[in-house]
Short mmCIF file of C-alpha atoms and ligand atoms in Angstrom, two decimals:
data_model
loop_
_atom_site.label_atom_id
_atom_site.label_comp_id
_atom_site.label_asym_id
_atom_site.label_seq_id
_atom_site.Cartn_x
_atom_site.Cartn_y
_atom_site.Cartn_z
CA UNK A 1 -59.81 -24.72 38.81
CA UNK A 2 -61.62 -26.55 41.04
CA UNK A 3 -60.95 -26.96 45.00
CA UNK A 4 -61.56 -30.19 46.37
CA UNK A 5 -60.36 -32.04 49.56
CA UNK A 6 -58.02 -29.04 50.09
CA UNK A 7 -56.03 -30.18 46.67
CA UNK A 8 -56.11 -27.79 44.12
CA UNK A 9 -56.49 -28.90 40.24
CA UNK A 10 -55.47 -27.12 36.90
CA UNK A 11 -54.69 -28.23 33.61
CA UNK A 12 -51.82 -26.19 33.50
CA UNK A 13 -49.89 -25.88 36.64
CA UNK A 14 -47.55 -22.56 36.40
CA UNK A 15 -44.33 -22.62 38.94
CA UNK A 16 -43.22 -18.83 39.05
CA UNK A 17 -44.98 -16.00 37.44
CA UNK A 18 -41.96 -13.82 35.98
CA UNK A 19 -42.28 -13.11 32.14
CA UNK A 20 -42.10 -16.92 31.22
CA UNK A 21 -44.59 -18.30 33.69
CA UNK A 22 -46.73 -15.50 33.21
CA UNK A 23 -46.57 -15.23 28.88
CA UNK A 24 -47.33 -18.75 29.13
CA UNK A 25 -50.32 -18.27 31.34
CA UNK A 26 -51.51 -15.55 29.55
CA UNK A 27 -51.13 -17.50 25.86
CA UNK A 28 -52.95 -20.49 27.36
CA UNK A 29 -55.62 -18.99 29.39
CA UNK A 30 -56.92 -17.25 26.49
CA UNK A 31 -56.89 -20.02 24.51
CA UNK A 32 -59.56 -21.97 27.08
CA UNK A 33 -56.88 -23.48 29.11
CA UNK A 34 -57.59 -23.42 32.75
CA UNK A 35 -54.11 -22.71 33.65
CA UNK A 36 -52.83 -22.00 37.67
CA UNK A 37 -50.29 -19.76 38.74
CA UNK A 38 -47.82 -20.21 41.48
CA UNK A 39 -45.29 -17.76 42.71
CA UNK A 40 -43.54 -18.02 46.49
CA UNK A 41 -43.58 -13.84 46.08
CA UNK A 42 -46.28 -11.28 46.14
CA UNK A 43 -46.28 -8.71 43.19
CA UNK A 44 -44.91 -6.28 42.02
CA UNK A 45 -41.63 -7.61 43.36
CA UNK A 46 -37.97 -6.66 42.68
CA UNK A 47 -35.79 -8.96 40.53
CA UNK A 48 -32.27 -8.67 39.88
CA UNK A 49 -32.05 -7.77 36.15
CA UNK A 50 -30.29 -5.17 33.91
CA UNK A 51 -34.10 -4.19 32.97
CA UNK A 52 -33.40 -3.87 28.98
CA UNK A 53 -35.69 -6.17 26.43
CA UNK A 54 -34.48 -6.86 23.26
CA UNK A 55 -36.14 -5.65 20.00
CA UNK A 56 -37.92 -9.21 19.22
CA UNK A 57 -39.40 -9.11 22.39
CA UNK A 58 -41.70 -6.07 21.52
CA UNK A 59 -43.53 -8.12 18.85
CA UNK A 60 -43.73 -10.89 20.98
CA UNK A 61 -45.44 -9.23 23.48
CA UNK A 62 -47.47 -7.21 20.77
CA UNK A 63 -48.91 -10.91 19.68
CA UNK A 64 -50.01 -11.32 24.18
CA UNK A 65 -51.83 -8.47 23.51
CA UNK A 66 -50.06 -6.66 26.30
CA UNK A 67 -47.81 -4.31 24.67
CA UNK A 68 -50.48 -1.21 25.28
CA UNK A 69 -50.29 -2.33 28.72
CA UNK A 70 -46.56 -2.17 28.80
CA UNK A 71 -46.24 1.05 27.22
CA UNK A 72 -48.74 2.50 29.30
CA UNK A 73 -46.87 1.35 32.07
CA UNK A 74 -44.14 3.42 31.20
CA UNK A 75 -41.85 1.12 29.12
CA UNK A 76 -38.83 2.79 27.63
CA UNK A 77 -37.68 2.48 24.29
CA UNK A 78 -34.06 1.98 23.79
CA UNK A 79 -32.84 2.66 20.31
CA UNK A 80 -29.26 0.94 20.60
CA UNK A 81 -26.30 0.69 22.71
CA UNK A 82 -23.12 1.90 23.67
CA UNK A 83 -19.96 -0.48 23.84
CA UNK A 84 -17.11 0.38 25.62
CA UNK A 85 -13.66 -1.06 26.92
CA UNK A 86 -9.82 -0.53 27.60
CA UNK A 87 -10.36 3.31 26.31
CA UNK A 88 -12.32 2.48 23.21
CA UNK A 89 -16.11 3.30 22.35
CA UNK A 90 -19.05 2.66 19.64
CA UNK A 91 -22.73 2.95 19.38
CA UNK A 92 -24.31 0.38 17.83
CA UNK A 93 -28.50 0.70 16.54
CA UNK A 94 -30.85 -2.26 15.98
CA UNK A 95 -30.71 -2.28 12.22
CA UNK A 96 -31.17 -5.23 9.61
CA UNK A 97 -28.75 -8.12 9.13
CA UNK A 98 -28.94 -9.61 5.84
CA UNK A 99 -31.89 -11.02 5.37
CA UNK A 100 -33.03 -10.40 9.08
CA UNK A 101 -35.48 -7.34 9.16
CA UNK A 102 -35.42 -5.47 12.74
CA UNK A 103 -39.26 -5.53 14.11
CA UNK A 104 -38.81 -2.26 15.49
CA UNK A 105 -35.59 -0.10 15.84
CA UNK A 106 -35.66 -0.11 19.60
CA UNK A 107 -36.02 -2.82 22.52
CA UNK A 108 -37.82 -1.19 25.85
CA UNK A 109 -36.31 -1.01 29.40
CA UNK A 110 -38.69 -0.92 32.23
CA UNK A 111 -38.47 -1.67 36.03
CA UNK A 112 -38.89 -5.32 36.61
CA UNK A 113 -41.27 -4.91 39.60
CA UNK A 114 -43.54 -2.69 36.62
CA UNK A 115 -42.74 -5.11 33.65
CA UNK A 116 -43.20 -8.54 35.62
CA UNK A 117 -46.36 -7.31 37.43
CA UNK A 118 -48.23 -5.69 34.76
CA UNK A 119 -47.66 -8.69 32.55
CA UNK A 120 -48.83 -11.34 35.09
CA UNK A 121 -51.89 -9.03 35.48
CA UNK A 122 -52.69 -9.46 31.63
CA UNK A 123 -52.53 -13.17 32.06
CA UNK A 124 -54.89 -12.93 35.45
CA UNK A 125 -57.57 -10.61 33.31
CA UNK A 126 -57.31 -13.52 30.20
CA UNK A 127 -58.45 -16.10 32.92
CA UNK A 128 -54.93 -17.26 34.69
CA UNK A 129 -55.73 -17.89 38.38
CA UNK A 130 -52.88 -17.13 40.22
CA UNK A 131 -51.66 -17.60 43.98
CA UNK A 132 -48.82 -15.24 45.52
CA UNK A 133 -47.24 -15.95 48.39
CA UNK A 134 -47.33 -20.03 47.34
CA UNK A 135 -43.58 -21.37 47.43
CA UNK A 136 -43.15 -25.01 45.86
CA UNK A 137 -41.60 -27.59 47.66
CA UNK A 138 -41.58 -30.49 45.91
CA UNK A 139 -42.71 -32.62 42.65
CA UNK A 140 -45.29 -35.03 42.91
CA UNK A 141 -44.85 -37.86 40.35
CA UNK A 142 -46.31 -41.60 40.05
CA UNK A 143 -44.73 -44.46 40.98
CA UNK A 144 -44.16 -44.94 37.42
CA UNK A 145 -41.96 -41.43 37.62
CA UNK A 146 -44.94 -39.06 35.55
CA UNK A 147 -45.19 -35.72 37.17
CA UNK A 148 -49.05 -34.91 38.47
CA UNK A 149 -48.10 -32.03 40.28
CA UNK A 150 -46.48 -30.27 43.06
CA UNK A 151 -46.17 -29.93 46.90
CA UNK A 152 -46.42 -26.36 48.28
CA UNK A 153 -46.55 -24.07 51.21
CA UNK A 154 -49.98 -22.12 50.78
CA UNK A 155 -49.90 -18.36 51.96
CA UNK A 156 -50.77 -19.50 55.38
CA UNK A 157 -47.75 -21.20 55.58
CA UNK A 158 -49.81 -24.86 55.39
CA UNK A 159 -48.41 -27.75 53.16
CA UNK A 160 -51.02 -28.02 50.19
CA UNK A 161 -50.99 -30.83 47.27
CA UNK A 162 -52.04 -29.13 43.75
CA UNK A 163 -52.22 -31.51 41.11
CA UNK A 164 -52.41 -30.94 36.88
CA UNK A 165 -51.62 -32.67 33.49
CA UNK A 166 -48.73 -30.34 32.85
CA UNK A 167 -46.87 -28.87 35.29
CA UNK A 168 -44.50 -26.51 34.15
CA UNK A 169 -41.00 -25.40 35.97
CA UNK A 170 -40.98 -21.19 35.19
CA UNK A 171 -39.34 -21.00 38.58
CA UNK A 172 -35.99 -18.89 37.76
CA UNK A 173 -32.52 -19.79 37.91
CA UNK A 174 -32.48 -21.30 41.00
CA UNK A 175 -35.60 -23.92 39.99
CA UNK A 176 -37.07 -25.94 42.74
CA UNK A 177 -38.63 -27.82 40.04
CA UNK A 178 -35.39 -28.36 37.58
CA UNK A 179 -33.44 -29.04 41.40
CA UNK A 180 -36.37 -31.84 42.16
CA UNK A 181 -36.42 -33.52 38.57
CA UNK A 182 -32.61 -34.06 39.27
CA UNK A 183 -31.11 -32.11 36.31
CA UNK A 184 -29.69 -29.07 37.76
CA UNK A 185 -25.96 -28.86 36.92
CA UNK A 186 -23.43 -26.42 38.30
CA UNK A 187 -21.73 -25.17 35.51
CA UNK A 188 -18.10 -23.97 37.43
CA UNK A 189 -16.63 -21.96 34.02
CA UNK A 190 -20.22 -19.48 34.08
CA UNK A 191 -19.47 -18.32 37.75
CA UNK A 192 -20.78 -14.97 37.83
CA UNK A 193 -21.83 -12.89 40.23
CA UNK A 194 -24.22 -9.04 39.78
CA UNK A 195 -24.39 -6.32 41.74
CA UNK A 196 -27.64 -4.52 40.83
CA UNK A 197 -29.08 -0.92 41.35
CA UNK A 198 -30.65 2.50 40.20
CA UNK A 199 -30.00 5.86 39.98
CA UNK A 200 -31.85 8.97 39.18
CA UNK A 201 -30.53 12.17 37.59
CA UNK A 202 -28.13 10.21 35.28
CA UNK A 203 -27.39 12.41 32.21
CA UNK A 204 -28.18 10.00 29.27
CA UNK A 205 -28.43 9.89 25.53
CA UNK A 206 -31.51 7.12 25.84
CA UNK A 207 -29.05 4.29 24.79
CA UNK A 208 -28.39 1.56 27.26
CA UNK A 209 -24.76 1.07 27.81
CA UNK A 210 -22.12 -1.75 28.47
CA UNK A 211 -18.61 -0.77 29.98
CA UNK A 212 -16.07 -4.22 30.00
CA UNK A 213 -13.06 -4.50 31.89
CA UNK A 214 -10.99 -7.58 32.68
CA UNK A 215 -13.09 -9.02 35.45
CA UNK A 216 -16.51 -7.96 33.90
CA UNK A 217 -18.78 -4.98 33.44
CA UNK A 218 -21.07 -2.51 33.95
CA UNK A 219 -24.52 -2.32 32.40
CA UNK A 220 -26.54 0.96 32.47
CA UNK A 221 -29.73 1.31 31.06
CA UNK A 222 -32.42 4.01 30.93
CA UNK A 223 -35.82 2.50 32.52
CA UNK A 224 -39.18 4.18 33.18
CA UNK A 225 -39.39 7.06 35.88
CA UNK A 226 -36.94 8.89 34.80
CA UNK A 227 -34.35 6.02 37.13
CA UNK A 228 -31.24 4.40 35.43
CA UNK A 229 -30.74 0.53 36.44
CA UNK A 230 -26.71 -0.27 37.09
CA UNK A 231 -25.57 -3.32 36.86
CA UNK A 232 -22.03 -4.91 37.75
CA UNK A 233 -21.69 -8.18 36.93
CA UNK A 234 -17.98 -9.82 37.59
CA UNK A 235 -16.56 -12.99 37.84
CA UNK A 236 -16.83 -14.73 41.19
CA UNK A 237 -13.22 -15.73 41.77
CA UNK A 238 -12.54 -11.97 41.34
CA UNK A 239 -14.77 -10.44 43.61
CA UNK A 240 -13.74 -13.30 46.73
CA UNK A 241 -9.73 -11.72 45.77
CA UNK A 242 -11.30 -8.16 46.45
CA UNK A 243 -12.48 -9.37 49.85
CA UNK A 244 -14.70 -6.26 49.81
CA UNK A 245 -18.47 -5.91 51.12
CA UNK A 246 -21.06 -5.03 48.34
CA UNK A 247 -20.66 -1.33 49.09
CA UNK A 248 -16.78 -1.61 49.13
CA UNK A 249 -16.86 -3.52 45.61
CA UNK A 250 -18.87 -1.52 43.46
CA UNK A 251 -17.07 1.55 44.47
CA UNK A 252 -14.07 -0.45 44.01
CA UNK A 253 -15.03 -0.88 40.05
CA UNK A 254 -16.93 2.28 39.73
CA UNK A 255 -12.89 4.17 40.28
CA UNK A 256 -11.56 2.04 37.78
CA UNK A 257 -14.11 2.73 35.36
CA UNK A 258 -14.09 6.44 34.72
CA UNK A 259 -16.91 6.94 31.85
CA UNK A 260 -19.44 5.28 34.30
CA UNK A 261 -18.09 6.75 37.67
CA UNK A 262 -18.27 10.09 35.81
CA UNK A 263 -22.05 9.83 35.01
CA UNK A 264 -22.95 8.76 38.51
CA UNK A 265 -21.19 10.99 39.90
CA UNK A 266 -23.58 13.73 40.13
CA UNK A 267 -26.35 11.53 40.40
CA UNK A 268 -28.95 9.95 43.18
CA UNK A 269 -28.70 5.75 44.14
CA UNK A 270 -32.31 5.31 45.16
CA UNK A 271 -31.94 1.91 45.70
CA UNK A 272 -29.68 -0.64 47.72
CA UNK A 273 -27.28 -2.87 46.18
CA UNK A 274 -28.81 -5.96 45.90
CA UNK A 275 -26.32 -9.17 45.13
CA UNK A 276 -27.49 -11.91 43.52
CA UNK A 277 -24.83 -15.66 42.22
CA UNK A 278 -23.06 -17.17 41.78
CA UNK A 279 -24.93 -16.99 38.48
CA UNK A 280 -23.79 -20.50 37.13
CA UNK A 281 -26.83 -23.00 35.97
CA UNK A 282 -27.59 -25.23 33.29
CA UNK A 283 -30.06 -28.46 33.00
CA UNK A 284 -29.71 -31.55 31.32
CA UNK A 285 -33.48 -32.10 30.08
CA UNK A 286 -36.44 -29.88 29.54
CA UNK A 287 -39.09 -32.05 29.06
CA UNK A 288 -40.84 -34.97 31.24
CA UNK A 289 -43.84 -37.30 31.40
CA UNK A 290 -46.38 -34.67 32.36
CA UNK A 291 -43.75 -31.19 32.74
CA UNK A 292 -41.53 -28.88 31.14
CA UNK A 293 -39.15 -26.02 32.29
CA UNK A 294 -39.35 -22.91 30.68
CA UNK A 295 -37.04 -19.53 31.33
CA UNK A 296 -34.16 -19.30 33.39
CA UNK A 297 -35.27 -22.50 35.23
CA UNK A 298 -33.96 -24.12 31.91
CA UNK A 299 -30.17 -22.58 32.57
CA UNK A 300 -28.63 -19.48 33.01
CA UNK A 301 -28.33 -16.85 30.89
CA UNK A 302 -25.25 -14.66 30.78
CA UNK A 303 -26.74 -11.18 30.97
CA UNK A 304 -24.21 -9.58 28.66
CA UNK A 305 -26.35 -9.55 25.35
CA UNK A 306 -29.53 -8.99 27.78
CA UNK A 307 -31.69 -12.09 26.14
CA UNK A 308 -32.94 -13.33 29.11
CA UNK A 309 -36.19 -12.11 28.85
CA UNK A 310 -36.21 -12.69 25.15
CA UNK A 311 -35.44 -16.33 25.66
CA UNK A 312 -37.80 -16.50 28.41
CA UNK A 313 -40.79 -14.75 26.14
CA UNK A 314 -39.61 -17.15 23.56
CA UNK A 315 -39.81 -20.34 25.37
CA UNK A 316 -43.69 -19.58 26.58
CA UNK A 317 -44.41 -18.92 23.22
CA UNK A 318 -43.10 -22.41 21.95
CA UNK A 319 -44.42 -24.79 24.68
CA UNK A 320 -47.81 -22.77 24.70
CA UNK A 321 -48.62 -24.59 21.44
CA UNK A 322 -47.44 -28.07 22.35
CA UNK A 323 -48.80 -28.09 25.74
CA UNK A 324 -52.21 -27.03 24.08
CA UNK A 325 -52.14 -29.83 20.97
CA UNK A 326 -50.74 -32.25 24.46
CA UNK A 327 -54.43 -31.58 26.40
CA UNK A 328 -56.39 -31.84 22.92
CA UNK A 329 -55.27 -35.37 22.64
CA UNK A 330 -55.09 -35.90 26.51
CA UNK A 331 -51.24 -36.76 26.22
CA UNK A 332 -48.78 -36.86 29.06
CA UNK A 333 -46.00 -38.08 27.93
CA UNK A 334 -42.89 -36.01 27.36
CA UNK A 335 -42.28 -36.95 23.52
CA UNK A 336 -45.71 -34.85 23.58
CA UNK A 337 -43.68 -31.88 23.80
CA UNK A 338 -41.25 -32.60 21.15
CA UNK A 339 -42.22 -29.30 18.96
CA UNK A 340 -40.76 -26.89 21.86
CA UNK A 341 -37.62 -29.11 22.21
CA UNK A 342 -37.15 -28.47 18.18
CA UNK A 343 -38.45 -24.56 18.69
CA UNK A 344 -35.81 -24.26 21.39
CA UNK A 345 -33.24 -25.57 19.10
CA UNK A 346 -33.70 -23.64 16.18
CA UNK A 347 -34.57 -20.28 18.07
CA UNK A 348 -32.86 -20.32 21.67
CA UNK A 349 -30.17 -22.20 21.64
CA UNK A 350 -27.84 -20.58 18.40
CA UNK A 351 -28.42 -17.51 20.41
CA UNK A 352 -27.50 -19.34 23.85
CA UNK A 353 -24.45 -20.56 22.22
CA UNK A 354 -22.99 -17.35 20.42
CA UNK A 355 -23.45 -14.93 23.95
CA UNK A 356 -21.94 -18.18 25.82
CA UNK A 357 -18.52 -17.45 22.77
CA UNK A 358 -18.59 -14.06 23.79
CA UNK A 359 -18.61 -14.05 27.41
CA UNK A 360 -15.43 -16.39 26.67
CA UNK A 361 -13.83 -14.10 24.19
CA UNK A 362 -14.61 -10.87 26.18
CA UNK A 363 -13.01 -12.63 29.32
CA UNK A 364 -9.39 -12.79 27.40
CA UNK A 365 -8.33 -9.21 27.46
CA UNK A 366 -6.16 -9.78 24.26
CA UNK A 367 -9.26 -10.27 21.98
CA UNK A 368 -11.37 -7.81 24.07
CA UNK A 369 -9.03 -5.20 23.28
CA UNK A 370 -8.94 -6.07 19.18
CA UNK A 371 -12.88 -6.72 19.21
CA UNK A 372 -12.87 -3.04 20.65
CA UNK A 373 -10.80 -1.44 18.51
CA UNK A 374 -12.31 -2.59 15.44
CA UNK A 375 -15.92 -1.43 16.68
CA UNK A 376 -14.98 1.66 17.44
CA UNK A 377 -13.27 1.82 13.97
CA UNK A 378 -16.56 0.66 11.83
CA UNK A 379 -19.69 1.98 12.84
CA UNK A 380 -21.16 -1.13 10.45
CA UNK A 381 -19.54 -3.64 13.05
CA UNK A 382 -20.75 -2.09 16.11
CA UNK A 383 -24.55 -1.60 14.42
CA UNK A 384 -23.78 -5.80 13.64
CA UNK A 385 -22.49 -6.27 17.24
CA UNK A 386 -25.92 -4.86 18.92
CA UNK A 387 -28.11 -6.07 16.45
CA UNK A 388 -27.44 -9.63 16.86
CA UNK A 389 -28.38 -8.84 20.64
CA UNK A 390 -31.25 -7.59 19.56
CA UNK A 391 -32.81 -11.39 18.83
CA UNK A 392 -34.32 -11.19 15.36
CA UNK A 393 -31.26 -12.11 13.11
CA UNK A 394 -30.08 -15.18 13.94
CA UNK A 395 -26.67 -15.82 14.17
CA UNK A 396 -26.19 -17.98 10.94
CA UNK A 397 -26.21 -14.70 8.72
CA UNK A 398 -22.76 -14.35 10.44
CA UNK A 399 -21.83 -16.99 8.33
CA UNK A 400 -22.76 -14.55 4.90
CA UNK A 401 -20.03 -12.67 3.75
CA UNK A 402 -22.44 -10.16 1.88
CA UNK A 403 -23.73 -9.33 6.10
CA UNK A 404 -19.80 -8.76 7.18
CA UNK A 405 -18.79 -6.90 3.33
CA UNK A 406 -21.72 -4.20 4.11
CA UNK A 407 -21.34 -4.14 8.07
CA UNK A 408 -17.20 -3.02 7.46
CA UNK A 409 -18.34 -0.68 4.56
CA UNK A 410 -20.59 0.90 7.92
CA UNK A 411 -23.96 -0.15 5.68
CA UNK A 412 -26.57 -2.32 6.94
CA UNK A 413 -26.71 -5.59 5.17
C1 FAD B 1 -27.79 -9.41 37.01
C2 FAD B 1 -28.72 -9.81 35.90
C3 FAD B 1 -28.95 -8.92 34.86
C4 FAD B 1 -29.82 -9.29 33.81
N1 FAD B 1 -30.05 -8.41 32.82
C5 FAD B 1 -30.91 -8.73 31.82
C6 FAD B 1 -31.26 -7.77 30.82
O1 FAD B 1 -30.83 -6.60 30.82
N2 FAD B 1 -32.10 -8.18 29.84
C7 FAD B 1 -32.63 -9.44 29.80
O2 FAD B 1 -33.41 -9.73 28.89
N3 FAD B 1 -32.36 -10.34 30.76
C8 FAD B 1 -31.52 -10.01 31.77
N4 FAD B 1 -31.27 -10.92 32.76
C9 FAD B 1 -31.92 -12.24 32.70
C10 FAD B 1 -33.39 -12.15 33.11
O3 FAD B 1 -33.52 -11.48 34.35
C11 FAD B 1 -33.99 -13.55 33.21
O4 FAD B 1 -33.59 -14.29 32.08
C12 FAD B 1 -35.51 -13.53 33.29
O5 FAD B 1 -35.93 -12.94 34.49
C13 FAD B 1 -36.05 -14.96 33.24
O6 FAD B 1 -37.43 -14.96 33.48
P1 FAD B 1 -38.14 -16.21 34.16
O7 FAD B 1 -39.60 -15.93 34.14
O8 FAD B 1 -37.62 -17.46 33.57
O9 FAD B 1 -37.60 -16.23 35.68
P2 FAD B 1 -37.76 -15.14 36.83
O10 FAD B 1 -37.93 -13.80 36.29
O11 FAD B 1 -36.63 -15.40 37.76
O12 FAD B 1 -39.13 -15.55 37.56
C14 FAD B 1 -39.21 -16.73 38.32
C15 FAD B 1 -40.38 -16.61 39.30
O13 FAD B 1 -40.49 -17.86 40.00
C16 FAD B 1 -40.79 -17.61 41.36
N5 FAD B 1 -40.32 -18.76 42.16
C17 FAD B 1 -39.03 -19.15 42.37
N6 FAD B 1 -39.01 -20.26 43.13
C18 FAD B 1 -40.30 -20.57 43.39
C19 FAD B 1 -40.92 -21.61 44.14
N7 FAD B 1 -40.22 -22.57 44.77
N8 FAD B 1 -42.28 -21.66 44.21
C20 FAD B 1 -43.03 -20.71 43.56
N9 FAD B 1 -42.49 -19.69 42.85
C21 FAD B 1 -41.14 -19.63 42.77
C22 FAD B 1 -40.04 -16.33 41.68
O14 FAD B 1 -40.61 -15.66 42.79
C23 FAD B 1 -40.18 -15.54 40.37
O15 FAD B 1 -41.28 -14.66 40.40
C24 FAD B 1 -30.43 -10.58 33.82
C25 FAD B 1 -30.19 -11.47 34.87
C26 FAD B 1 -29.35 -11.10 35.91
C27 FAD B 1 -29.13 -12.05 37.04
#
């Protein structure tokens, strides 16, 4: 990177360092790319999230080279999950589907603040540079419309121009870059909103858990320091009928749902409830003349399955590749990109599309209720349920009888 006039320059210009911004840096830096690092926060920093990684993103971050660091940091290892609704129950493990072998037979849960910070560190010690406190403003593009770079407010609060061949949008759900490229949509049907927290002293059996009733759900899983992260997530229009302050709400849900009111019950909240929605995003393009989004800033992710971060690992680990062929043959243009637009298809968006089916079935209480009953009836089903959350069988062996024959007989493929 090199300062000059007060303008900064990169190859790689990096909006938001949270695990997509900060796998890509990481992938490109130590690959020779001088690759810059944005983020309007200073790490660690909190982030709304139900805190659980899915199988496939272990490897993933194995092939960073900062699993040790993860682990070290005290990542937890989650070996499957407990469903529950409308008086019904079943564990589910992260087994093989079909033909779709399971990496490992457990996905980690760690505090985001930990998780985001540690891996933005591995991407500083491969070379990243990266600025906190730096919030983007706005897109800086040629007359011709080609991005060059972005507009920001530097950490003394002074308006600074950075400039780079790629500049890529890893800037959350509420993307300033997406929202200045102009293809932001609301998307009214996904309005969500989450109600996130931790507790200590919560007796557990080391599975994360998700508890559905009619106007959403609690998600519980066990993260590093011995702390449990609670999540309630609920449809918007319900929580404005409740009229209730944060407080008032989740205390509201936590009496109508015994088995999770029971655990807490004993137990310590350690932190506040933080709020964060409506949770409702979705973007029309991905790629430009000289940027790409990457993460959340690409759309919203329901966090029932909990693939976020999967999707967001995922993403960095497509556009590293194209972005690096892009400088090799000093390209700019966005049909440069092409090879993460087909990556996304084949990897992210089957997945994308099968949680958005289920946050549509589970929201009728007539099929919630017979998808419950039968997984608490077939252990196979509930092992099939939770695996295909677990991101390494794709959702097309759901089209194999042979997969749905073994998961009723309770087998594994
Ligand atoms: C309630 C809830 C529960 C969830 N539970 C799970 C779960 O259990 N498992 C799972 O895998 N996923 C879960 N998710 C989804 C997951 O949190 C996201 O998919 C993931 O964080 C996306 O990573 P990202 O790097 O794209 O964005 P983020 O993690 O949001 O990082 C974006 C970064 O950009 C920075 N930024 C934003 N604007 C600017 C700006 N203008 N200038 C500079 N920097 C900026 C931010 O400070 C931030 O550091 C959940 C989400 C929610 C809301």
């Amino acid at each position: 990177m090199i300062v000059e006039n007060d303008e900064l320059f990169a190859q790689v210009l990096v909006v938001g360092g949270g695990p997509a911004g900060a796998a890509l840096a990481l992938e490109l830096a130590r690959d020779g790319v001088d690759v810059l690092v944005l983020d309007s926060q200073r790490f660690p920093r909190f982030k709304p999230c139900g805190e659980f990684m899915s199988p496939q993103c272990v490897p993933l971050l194995e092939r960073l080279g900062a699993a040790d660091a993860l682990r070290g940091a005290g990542a937890n290892e989650v070996r499957g999950m407990l469903l529950a609704s409308y008086g019904r129950s079943a564990r589910g493990r992260f087994v093989d589907i079909g033909r779709a072998r399971a990496p490992v037979e457990y996905g980690w849960a760690l505090r985001r603040e930990v998780f985001d910070a540690t891996l933005l560190d591995q991407a500083r010690r491969a070379g990243a540079r990266v600025l906190e406190g730096w919030r983007v403003r706005e897109v800086l593009r040629t007359p011709a419309g080609r991005v060059i770079g972005v507009e920001a407010r530097d950490a003394q609060g002074r308006s600074r121009n950075v400039r780079a061949s790629w500049t890529v949008g890893a800037d959350g759900l509420h993307s300033r870059v997406a929202g200045a490229l102009g293809v932001q949509r609301e998307t009214p049907q996904l309005r969500r909103i989450a109600l996130t927290t931790r507790y200590r002293g919560v007796a557990h059996d080391g599975f994360a858990q998700a508890h559905f009733f009619d106007e959403g759900y609690f998600a519980l899983a066990p993260v590093d320091a011995g702390l449990v992260s609670v999540n309630l997530v609920l449809w918007k229009s319900a929580f404005e009928r409740a009229g209730l302050p944060r407080d008032e709400a989740f205390e509201h849900w936590l009496a109508r749902t015994p088995a999770v009111r029971e655990q807490l019950a004993g137990a310590e909240r350690v932190d506040p409830l933080r709020g964060i929605g409506p949770l409702a995003r979705s973007t029309t393009r991905q790629t430009f003349d000289g940027a790409a989004l990457v993460g959340d800033a690409c759309g919203y992710v329901d966090p029932v399955t909990g693939e976020g971060t999967y999707f967001a690992l995922q993403g960095a680990a497509l556009l590293a590749p194209a972005l690096r062929d892009a400088l090799r043959d000093e390209r700019t243009d966005a049909s440069a990109l092409d090879p993460y637009l087909s990556g996304r298809a084949r990897e992210i968006a089957p997945r994308a599309r099968l949680c958005g089916w289920l946050v549509h079935a589970l929201a009728r209480p007539s099929i919630a209720r017979g998808v419950f009953s039968l997984l608490a009836s077939r252990s196979g089903l509930a092992d099939l349920a939770v695996s295909l959350t677990g991101d390494y069988a794709p959702p097309r062996e759901l089209l194999r009888p042979r997969v749905w024959r073994a998961a009723w007989r309770g087998g594994a493929s």
